[in-house]
Amino acid sequence: METKPTRSADPITGDEGAAIDLELAAAWTKNHRHRHPNGVVSQFFGQKILKTILAQDGCLGIRIYYANKQHLTGWQKFWVSVGNFFISVVANADGEKRFVITGVAASGHDQLPGDAKPEVAAVSTEVRTFSMVAPTDGSDNIVGNQSHPCPGSEGCPKNVLSS
């Protein structure tokens, strides 16, 4: 059920993104965990910061950047480059990086399709206002993915976060 990103005259319209099947989302996150067995598998952002960012004049959505707190030395950068070369060129095992996003309930549990628990349903109404995508299976919850990867899509910024 993966969808192709829509293209328009404006690079960003606010309509980007789509619901995806839970099995596909689970397969993608499993692929990531296999490549990074001891790595971070998700990030959580509370509704206050999301609402604050979305309320900014002209804001049409949220972009999530890949980031890392640790600064690498020149020697470390060399070895990371060698490792990346072997992963992508020799082993052909790099894959396409993706984010899969979910709503999160007050308990910290992900809001997944079919999980219509009272606590989850109450929070998912708020989350659904951000996604503007109706669930396809009749539940109150959706799982989403990134719709336009950067670099490589129209509308990708060139700034200190991306270059």
Short mmCIF file of C-alpha atoms in Angstrom, two decimals:
data_model
loop_
_atom_site.label_atom_id
_atom_site.label_comp_id
_atom_site.label_asym_id
_atom_site.label_seq_id
_atom_site.Cartn_x
_atom_site.Cartn_y
_atom_site.Cartn_z
CA MET A 1 0.00 0.00 0.00
CA GLU A 2 3.00 2.32 -0.37
CA THR A 3 2.03 5.50 -2.17
CA LYS A 4 4.03 7.59 -4.59
CA PRO A 5 4.66 11.20 -3.57
CA THR A 6 2.48 13.69 -5.39
CA ARG A 7 4.12 16.41 -7.49
CA SER A 8 2.72 19.86 -8.01
CA ALA A 9 3.81 23.33 -9.10
CA ASP A 10 4.58 24.12 -5.45
CA PRO A 11 7.23 21.85 -3.97
CA ILE A 12 5.38 21.63 -0.63
CA THR A 13 1.59 21.85 -0.31
CA GLY A 14 0.82 20.50 3.16
CA ASP A 15 -0.82 17.42 1.62
CA GLU A 16 2.37 15.32 1.61
CA GLY A 17 2.37 11.99 3.41
CA ALA A 18 0.05 9.03 3.40
CA ALA A 19 -1.02 6.15 5.60
CA ILE A 20 0.78 2.87 4.96
CA ASP A 21 -0.01 -0.70 5.89
CA LEU A 22 1.16 -1.76 9.36
CA GLU A 23 2.90 -4.87 7.95
CA LEU A 24 4.94 -2.73 5.53
CA ALA A 25 5.84 -0.30 8.32
CA ALA A 26 6.88 -3.22 10.54
CA ALA A 27 9.03 -4.70 7.76
CA TRP A 28 10.81 -1.37 7.18
CA THR A 29 11.54 -0.85 10.89
CA LYS A 30 12.75 -4.46 11.16
CA ASN A 31 15.10 -3.85 8.21
CA HIS A 32 16.50 -0.83 10.08
CA ARG A 33 16.95 -2.79 13.31
CA HIS A 34 18.88 -5.49 11.43
CA ARG A 35 21.27 -2.85 10.08
CA HIS A 36 21.59 -1.08 13.46
CA PRO A 37 21.07 -3.77 16.12
CA ASN A 38 22.14 -1.53 19.01
CA GLY A 39 20.86 1.74 17.55
CA VAL A 40 17.93 3.99 18.33
CA VAL A 41 14.74 2.68 16.72
CA SER A 42 12.38 5.61 17.30
CA GLN A 43 12.06 9.17 18.58
CA PHE A 44 9.12 10.72 20.41
CA PHE A 45 7.96 14.34 20.11
CA GLY A 46 5.20 15.65 22.38
CA GLN A 47 2.16 17.41 20.98
CA LYS A 48 3.18 20.77 22.50
CA ILE A 49 6.30 21.14 20.35
CA LEU A 50 4.51 19.74 17.28
CA LYS A 51 1.62 22.19 17.69
CA THR A 52 4.07 25.05 18.27
CA ILE A 53 5.98 24.28 15.08
CA LEU A 54 2.79 23.67 13.05
CA ALA A 55 1.32 26.98 14.31
CA GLN A 56 4.18 29.01 12.79
CA ASP A 57 3.11 31.29 9.95
CA GLY A 58 3.27 29.38 6.67
CA CYS A 59 4.13 26.02 8.23
CA LEU A 60 2.64 23.14 6.23
CA GLY A 61 4.08 20.12 8.03
CA ILE A 62 7.01 18.64 9.90
CA ARG A 63 10.34 17.52 8.46
CA ILE A 64 12.42 15.07 10.47
CA TYR A 65 16.19 15.08 10.01
CA TYR A 66 18.57 12.24 10.70
CA ALA A 67 21.00 13.51 13.34
CA ASN A 68 23.72 12.35 15.72
CA LYS A 69 25.11 14.08 18.86
CA GLN A 70 28.60 12.61 18.51
CA HIS A 71 31.13 14.63 16.49
CA LEU A 72 33.55 12.41 14.55
CA THR A 73 37.29 13.03 14.31
CA GLY A 74 38.98 12.85 10.90
CA TRP A 75 40.15 9.30 11.66
CA GLN A 76 36.64 8.24 12.69
CA LYS A 77 35.18 9.82 9.53
CA PHE A 78 37.65 7.79 7.47
CA TRP A 79 36.58 4.50 9.06
CA VAL A 80 32.89 5.38 8.78
CA SER A 81 33.46 6.09 5.06
CA VAL A 82 35.24 2.74 4.62
CA GLY A 83 32.41 0.97 6.45
CA ASN A 84 29.76 2.75 4.38
CA PHE A 85 31.62 1.83 1.18
CA PHE A 86 31.57 -1.86 2.13
CA ILE A 87 27.90 -1.73 3.19
CA SER A 88 26.63 0.06 0.08
CA VAL A 89 29.03 -0.96 -2.71
CA VAL A 90 30.52 -4.33 -1.76
CA ALA A 91 27.62 -5.86 0.19
CA ASN A 92 24.87 -3.84 -1.56
CA ALA A 93 23.07 -3.81 1.81
CA ASP A 94 22.53 -0.10 2.45
CA GLY A 95 18.82 0.05 1.56
CA GLU A 96 16.62 3.13 1.41
CA LYS A 97 16.35 4.95 4.74
CA ARG A 98 12.81 5.67 5.88
CA PHE A 99 10.98 7.01 8.90
CA VAL A 100 7.79 5.38 10.02
CA ILE A 101 5.67 7.60 12.28
CA THR A 102 2.90 6.73 14.69
CA GLY A 103 0.76 8.51 17.23
CA VAL A 104 1.76 7.86 20.83
CA ALA A 105 -0.66 7.57 23.75
CA ALA A 106 -0.13 9.00 27.24
CA SER A 107 1.08 5.56 28.39
CA GLY A 108 3.92 5.75 25.85
CA HIS A 109 2.40 3.00 23.67
CA ASP A 110 2.25 3.44 19.90
CA GLN A 111 -1.21 3.98 18.44
CA LEU A 112 -1.43 1.23 15.84
CA PRO A 113 -4.26 0.29 13.49
CA GLY A 114 -6.66 -1.99 15.31
CA ASP A 115 -5.65 -0.75 18.79
CA ALA A 116 -8.90 1.06 19.62
CA LYS A 117 -8.31 1.24 23.38
CA PRO A 118 -10.11 4.16 25.09
CA GLU A 119 -6.82 5.90 26.01
CA VAL A 120 -5.48 5.51 22.48
CA ALA A 121 -8.70 6.61 20.78
CA ALA A 122 -8.86 9.80 22.87
CA VAL A 123 -5.33 10.82 21.91
CA SER A 124 -5.54 9.69 18.29
CA THR A 125 -8.24 12.25 17.50
CA GLU A 126 -5.67 14.96 18.25
CA VAL A 127 -2.94 13.17 16.29
CA ARG A 128 -5.19 12.67 13.26
CA THR A 129 -5.57 16.44 12.85
CA PHE A 130 -1.87 16.55 11.99
CA SER A 131 -1.92 13.78 9.41
CA MET A 132 -5.05 14.74 7.46
CA VAL A 133 -5.23 11.11 6.31
CA ALA A 134 -8.13 8.87 7.29
CA PRO A 135 -7.32 5.34 8.42
CA THR A 136 -8.10 2.71 5.80
CA ASP A 137 -9.18 -0.08 8.15
CA GLY A 138 -11.89 1.73 10.14
CA SER A 139 -9.80 2.17 13.32
CA ASP A 140 -8.96 5.51 14.88
CA ASN A 141 -5.20 5.08 14.35
CA ILE A 142 -2.82 5.22 11.41
CA VAL A 143 0.85 4.51 10.76
CA GLY A 144 2.60 6.95 8.43
CA ASN A 145 5.84 7.21 6.55
CA GLN A 146 7.94 9.99 5.10
CA SER A 147 6.58 11.10 1.77
CA HIS A 148 9.50 13.08 0.35
CA PRO A 149 13.04 12.02 1.31
CA CYS A 150 15.77 14.65 1.36
CA PRO A 151 17.99 14.96 -0.53
CA GLY A 152 16.32 13.79 -3.70
CA SER A 153 12.88 15.39 -3.67
CA GLU A 154 11.52 18.78 -4.66
CA GLY A 155 11.46 21.31 -1.85
CA CYS A 156 14.51 20.00 0.03
CA PRO A 157 16.22 22.86 1.85
CA LYS A 158 19.89 23.75 1.69
CA ASN A 159 20.85 24.96 5.16
CA VAL A 160 22.97 24.08 8.20
CA LEU A 161 20.74 21.13 9.02
CA SER A 162 20.92 19.58 5.56
CA SER A 163 24.39 20.38 4.22
#
